mmCIF file of C-alpha atoms in Angstrom:
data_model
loop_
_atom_site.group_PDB
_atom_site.id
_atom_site.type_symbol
_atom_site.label_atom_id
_atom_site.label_comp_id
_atom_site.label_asym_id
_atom_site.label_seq_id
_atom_site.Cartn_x
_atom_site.Cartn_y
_atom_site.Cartn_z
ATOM 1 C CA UNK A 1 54.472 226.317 29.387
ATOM 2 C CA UNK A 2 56.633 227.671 31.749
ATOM 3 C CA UNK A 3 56.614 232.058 32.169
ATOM 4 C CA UNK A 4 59.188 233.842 33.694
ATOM 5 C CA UNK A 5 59.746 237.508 33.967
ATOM 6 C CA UNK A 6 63.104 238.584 34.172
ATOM 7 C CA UNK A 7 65.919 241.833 34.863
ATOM 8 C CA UNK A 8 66.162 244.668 37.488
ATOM 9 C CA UNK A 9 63.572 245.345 40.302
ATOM 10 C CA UNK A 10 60.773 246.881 38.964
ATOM 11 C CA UNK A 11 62.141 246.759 35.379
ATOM 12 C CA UNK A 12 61.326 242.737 34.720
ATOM 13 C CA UNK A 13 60.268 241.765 31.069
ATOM 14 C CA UNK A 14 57.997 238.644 30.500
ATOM 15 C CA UNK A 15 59.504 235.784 29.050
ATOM 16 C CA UNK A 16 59.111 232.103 28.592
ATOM 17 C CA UNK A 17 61.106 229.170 28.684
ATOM 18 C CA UNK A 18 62.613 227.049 25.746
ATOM 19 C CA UNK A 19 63.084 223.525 25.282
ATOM 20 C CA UNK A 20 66.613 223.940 26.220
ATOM 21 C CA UNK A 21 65.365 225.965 29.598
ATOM 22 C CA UNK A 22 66.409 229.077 27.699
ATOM 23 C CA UNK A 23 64.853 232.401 29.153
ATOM 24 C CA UNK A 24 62.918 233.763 25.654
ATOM 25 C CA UNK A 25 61.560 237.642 26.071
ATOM 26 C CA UNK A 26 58.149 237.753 25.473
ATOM 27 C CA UNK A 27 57.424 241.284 25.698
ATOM 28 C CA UNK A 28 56.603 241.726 21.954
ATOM 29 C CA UNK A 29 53.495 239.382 22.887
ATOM 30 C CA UNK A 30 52.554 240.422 26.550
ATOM 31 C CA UNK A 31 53.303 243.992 28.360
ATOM 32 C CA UNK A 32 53.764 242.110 31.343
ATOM 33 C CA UNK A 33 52.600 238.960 33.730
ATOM 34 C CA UNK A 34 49.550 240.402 35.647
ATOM 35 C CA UNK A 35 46.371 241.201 36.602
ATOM 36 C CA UNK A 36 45.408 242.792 33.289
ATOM 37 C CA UNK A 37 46.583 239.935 31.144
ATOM 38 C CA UNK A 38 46.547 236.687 32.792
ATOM 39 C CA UNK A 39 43.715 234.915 30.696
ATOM 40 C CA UNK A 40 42.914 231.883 28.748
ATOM 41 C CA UNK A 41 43.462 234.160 25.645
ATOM 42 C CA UNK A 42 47.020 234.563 26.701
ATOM 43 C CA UNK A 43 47.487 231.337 27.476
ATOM 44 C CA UNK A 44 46.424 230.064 23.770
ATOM 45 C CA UNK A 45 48.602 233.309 22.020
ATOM 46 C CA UNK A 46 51.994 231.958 23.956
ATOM 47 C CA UNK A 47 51.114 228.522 23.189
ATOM 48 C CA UNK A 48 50.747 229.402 19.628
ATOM 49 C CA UNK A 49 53.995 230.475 19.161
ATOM 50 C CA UNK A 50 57.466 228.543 19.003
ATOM 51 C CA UNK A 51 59.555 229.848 22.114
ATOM 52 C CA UNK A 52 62.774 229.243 19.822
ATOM 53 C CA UNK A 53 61.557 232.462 17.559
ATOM 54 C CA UNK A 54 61.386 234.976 20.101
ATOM 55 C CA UNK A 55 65.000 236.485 21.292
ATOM 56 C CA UNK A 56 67.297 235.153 23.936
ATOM 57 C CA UNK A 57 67.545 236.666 27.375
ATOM 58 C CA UNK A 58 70.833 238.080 28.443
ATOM 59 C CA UNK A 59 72.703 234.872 30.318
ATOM 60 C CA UNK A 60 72.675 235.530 33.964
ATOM 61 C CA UNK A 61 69.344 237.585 34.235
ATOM 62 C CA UNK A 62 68.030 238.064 37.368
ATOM 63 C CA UNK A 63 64.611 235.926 37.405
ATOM 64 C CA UNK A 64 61.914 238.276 39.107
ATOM 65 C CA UNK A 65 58.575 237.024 40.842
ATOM 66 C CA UNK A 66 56.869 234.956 37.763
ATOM 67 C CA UNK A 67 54.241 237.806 38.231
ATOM 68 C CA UNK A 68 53.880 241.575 39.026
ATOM 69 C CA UNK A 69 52.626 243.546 42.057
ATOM 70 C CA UNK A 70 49.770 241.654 42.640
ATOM 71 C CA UNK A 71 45.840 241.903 44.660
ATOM 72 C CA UNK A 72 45.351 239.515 46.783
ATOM 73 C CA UNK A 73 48.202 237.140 48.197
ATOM 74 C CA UNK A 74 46.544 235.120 50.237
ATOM 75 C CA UNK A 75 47.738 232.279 52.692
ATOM 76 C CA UNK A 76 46.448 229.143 53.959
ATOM 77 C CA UNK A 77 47.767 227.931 57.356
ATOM 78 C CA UNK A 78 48.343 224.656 59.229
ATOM 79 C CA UNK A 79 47.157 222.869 55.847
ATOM 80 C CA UNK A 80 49.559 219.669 56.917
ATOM 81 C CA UNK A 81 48.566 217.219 59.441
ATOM 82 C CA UNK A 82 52.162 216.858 60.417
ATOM 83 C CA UNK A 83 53.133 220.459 60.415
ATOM 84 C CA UNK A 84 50.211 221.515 62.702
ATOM 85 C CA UNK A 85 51.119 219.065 65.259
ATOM 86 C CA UNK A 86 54.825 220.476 65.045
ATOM 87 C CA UNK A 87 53.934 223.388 66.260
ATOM 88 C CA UNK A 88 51.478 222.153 69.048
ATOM 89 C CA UNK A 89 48.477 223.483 66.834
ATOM 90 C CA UNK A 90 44.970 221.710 66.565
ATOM 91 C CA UNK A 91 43.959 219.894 62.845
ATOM 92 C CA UNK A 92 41.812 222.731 61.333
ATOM 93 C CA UNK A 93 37.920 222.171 60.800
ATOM 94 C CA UNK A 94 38.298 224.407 58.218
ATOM 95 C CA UNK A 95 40.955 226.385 56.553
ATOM 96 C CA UNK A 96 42.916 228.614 58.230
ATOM 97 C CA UNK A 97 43.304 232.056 56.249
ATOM 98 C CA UNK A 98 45.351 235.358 56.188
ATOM 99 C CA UNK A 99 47.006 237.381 54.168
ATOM 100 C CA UNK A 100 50.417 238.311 53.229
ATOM 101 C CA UNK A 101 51.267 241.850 52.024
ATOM 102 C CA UNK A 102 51.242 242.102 48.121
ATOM 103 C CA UNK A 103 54.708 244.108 48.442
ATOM 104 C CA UNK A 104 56.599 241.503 49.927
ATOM 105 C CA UNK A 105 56.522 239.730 46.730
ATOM 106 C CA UNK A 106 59.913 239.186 45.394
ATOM 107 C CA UNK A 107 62.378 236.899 43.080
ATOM 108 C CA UNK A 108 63.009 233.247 43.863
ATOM 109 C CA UNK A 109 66.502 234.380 44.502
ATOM 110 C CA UNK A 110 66.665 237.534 45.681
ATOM 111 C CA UNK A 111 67.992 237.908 49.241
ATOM 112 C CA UNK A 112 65.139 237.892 51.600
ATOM 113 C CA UNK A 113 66.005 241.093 54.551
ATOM 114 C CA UNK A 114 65.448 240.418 58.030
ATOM 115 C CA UNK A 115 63.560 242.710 59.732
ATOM 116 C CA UNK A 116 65.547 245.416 62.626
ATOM 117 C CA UNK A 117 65.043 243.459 66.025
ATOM 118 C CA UNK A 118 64.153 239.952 64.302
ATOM 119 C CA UNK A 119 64.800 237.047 66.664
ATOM 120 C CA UNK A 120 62.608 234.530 64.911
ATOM 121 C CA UNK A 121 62.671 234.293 61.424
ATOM 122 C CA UNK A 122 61.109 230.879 59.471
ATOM 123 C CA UNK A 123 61.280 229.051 56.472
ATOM 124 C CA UNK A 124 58.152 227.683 54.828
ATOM 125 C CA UNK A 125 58.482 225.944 51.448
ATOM 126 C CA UNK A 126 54.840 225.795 50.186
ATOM 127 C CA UNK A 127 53.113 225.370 46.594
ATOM 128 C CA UNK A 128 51.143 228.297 45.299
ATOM 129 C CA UNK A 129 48.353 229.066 43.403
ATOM 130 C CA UNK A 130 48.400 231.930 40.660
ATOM 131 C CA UNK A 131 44.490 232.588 39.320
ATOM 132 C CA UNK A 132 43.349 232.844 35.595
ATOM 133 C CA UNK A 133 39.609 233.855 35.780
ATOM 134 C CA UNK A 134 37.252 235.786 37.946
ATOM 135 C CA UNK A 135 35.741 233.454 41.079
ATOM 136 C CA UNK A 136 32.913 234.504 42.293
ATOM 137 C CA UNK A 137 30.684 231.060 44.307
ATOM 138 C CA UNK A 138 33.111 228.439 41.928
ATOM 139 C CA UNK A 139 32.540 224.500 42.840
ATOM 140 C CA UNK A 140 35.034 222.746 43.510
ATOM 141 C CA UNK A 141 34.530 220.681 40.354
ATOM 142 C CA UNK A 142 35.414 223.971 38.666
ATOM 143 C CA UNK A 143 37.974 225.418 40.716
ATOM 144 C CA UNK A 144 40.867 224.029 38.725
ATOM 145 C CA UNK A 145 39.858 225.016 35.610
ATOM 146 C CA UNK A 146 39.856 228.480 36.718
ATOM 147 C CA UNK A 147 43.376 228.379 37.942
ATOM 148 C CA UNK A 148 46.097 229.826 35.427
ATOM 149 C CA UNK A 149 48.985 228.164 37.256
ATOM 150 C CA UNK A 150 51.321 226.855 39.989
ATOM 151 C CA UNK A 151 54.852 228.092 41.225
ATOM 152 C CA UNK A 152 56.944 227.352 44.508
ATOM 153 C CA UNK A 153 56.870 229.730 47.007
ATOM 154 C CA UNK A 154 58.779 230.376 50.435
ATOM 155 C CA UNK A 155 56.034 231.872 53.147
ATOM 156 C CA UNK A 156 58.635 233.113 55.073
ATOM 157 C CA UNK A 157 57.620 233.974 58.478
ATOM 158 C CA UNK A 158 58.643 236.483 61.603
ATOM 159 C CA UNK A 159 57.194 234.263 64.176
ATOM 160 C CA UNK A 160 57.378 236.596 67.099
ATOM 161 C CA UNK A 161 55.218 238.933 64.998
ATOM 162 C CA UNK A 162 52.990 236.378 63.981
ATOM 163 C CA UNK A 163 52.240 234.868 67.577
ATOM 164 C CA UNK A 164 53.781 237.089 70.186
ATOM 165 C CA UNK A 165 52.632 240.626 68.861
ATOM 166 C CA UNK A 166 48.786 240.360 69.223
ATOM 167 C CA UNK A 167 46.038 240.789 66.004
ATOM 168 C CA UNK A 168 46.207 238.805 62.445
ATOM 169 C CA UNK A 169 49.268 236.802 61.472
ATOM 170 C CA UNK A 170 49.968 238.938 58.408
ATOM 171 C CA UNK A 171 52.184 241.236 61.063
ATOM 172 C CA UNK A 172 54.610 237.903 60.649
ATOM 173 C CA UNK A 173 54.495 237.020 56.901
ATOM 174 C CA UNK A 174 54.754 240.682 54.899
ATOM 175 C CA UNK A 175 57.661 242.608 55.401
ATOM 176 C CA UNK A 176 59.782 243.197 52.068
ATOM 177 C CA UNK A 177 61.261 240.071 50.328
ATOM 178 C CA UNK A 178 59.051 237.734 52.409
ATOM 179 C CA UNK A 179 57.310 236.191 49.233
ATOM 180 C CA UNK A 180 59.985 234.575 47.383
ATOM 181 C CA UNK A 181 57.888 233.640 44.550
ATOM 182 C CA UNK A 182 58.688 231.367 41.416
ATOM 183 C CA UNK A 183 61.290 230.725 39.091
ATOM 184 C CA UNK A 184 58.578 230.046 36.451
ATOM 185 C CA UNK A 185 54.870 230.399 36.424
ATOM 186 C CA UNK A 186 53.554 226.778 35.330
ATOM 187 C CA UNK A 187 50.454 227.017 33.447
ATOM 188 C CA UNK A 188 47.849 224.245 34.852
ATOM 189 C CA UNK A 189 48.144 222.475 31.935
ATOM 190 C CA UNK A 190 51.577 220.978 33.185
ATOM 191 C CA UNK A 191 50.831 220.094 36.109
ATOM 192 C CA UNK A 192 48.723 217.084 36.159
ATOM 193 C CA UNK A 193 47.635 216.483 39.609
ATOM 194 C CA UNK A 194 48.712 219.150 41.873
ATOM 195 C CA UNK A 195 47.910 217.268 44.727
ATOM 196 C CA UNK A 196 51.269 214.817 44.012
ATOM 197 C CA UNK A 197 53.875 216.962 43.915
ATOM 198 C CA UNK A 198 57.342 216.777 46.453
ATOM 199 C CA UNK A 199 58.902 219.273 48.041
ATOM 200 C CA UNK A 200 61.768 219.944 49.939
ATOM 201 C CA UNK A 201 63.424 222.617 51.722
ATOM 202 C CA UNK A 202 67.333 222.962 52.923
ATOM 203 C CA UNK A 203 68.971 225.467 55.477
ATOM 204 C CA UNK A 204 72.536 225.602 55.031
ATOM 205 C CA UNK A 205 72.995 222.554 53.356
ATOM 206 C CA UNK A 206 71.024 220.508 55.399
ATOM 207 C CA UNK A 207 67.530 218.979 55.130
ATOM 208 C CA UNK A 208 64.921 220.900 56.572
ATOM 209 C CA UNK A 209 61.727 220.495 54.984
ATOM 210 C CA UNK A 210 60.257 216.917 52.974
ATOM 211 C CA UNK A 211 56.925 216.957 52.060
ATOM 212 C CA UNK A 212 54.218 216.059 49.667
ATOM 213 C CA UNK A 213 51.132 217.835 48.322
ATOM 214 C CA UNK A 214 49.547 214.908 48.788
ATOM 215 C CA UNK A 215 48.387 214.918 52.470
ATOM 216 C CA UNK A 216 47.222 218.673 52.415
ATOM 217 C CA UNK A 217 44.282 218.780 54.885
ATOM 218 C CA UNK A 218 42.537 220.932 52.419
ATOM 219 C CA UNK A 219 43.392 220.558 48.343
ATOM 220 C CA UNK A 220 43.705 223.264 46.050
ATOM 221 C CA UNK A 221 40.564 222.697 44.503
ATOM 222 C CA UNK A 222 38.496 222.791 47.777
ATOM 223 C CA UNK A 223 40.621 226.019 49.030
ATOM 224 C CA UNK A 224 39.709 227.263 46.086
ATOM 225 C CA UNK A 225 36.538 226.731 45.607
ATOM 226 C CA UNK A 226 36.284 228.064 49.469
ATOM 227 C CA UNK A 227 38.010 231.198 49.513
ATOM 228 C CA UNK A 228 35.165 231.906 47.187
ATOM 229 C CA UNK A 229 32.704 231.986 49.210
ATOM 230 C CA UNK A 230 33.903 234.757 51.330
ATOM 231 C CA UNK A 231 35.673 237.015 48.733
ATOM 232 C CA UNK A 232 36.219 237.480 44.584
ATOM 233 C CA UNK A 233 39.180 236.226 43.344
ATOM 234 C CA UNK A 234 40.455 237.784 40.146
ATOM 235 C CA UNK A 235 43.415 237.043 37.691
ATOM 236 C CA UNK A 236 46.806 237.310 39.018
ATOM 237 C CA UNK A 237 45.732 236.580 42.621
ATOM 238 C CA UNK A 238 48.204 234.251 43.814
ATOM 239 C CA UNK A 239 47.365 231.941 46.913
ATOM 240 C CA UNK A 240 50.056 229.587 48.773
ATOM 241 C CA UNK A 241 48.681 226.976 50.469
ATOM 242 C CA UNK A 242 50.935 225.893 53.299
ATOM 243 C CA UNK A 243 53.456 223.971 54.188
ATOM 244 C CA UNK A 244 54.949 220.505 55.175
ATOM 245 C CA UNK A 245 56.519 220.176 58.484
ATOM 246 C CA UNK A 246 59.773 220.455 59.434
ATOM 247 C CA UNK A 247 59.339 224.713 60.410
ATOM 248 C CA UNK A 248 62.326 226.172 62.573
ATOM 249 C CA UNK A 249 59.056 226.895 64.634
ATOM 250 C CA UNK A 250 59.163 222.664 64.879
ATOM 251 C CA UNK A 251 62.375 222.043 66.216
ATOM 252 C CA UNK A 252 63.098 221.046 69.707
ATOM 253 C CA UNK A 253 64.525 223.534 70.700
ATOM 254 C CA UNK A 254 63.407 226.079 67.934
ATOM 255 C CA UNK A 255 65.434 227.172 65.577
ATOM 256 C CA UNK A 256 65.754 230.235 63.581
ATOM 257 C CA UNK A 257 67.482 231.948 60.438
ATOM 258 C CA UNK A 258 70.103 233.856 61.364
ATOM 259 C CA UNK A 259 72.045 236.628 58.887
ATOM 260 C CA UNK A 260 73.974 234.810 56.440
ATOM 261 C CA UNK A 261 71.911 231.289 56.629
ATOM 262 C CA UNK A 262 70.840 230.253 52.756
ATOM 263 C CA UNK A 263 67.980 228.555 52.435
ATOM 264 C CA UNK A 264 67.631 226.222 48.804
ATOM 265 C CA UNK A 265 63.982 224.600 48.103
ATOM 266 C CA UNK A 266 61.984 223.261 44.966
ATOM 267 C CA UNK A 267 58.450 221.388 44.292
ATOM 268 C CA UNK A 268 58.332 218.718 41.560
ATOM 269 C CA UNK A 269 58.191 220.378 37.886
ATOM 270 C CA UNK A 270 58.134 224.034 39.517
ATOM 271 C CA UNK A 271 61.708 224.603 39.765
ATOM 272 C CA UNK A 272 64.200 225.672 42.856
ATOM 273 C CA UNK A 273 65.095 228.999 44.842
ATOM 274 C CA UNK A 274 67.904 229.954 46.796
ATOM 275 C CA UNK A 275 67.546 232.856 49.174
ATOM 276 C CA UNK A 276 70.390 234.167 51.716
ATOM 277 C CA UNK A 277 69.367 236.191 54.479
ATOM 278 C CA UNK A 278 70.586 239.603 54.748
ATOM 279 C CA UNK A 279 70.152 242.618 57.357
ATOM 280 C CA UNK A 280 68.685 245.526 56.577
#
């Protein structure tokens, strides 16, 4: 099943998807796509229903982030071979992890705002990980069956304050619209191997980004299963898990997004964005 919350900032409704890719509201089922209600129960009540009953979005919605204001968002770095070597990086013994500010979640579409002063704005196309049920010490034989579901994300990046502003990375990765997150929320059951999924990523028109979730460093199970060690994960906690090469941060010489670049990217089964940058 595929969930989607859609309308205004701040005033999104929960919905699902129909056969025919129809956006149906859901909000007589579920107040909302969250922390509070992201559960197995809730995924057997919207399975139990036929999407065709409930009513039909307004055509042309705005599609929000697939869930709302969130815990953790949580990032896993140089998770590619071929995108750590890009950027002159050593092949992690272990994963690489920060954080990205929950508040810079946003729509797959909305227009992502480049920070006053910006110089060195990135593009990361990158699967993510939305969380079901409590992890606490999970195996990594379990860790899948605790995940809820998958969606694409962009992990866009300031890499000046990432690299060149000292302290953590999440300087780099959180200001406002830099968490472009969904169309839909896939629920694990349709997806059945997450580590096989392509991706891709344009700027402008023009191939960027090809990858595969098949040579992560680290797989989702494993991250998983490891980012439990160190903290509790709880429903709704969505993790992205890093991306393929083919960065601006790559390119010989760099290159960066500028105001009015659009960026277009989609994984296998989890649907497409397109942002365009904007000033603030």
């Amino acid at each position: 099943m595929k969930l989607v919350r859609f309308g205004e900032p701040g005033a999104e409704r929960p919905g699902v998807i129909d056969s025919d890719g129809a956006i149906r509201d859901a909000s007589g089922l579920v107040d909302d796509y969250g922390p509070e209600t992201l559960s197995p129960a809730l995924m057997d009540k919207l399975a139990a229903i036929d999407p065709a009953s409930l009513p039909k979005a307004p055509e042309g919605v705005r599609i929000g982030s697939p869930v709302r204001r969130i815990g953790h968002f949580i990032a896993i770095g140089l998770n590619y071979a071929d995108h750590a070597a890009e950027t002159g990086a050593a092949i992690p013994n272990e994963p690489i992890v920060f954080s990205k500010a929950p508040s810079c979640l946003c729509g797959p579409n909305d227009d992502v705002l480049m920070p006053k002063g910006s110089q060195k704005l990135d593009w990361e196309v990158e699967l993510a990980v939305v969380i079901g049920e409590r992890c606490d010490y999970v195996t990594e034989e379990e860790a899948l069956s605790k995940v809820f579901g998958y969606a694409l994300c962009n992990d866009v990046s300031e890499r000046a304050y990432q690299a060149e502003r000292g302290g953590q990375w999440i300087k780099g990765k959180s200001a406002p619209t830099f968490g472009p997150l969904g169309p839909w929320l896939v629920t694990a059951d349709e997806v059945a191997d997450p580590q096989n999924l392509s991706m891709f990523l344009d700027v402008n028109g023009e191939r960027m980004q090809t990858g595969t979730t098949a040579t992560m460093i680290f797989p989702v199970a494993e991250i998983v299963s490891y980012l439990s060690e160190f903290m509790v994960l709880e429903p709704g906690d969505v993790i992205t898990t890093g991306t393929p090469p083919g960065v601006g941060l790559g390119k010989k010489p760099p290159k960066f997004l500028k105001v009015g670049d659009t960026m277009h990217l989609g994984i296998d089964g989890l649907g497409e964005q397109r942002q365009t940058v904007v000033g603030r």
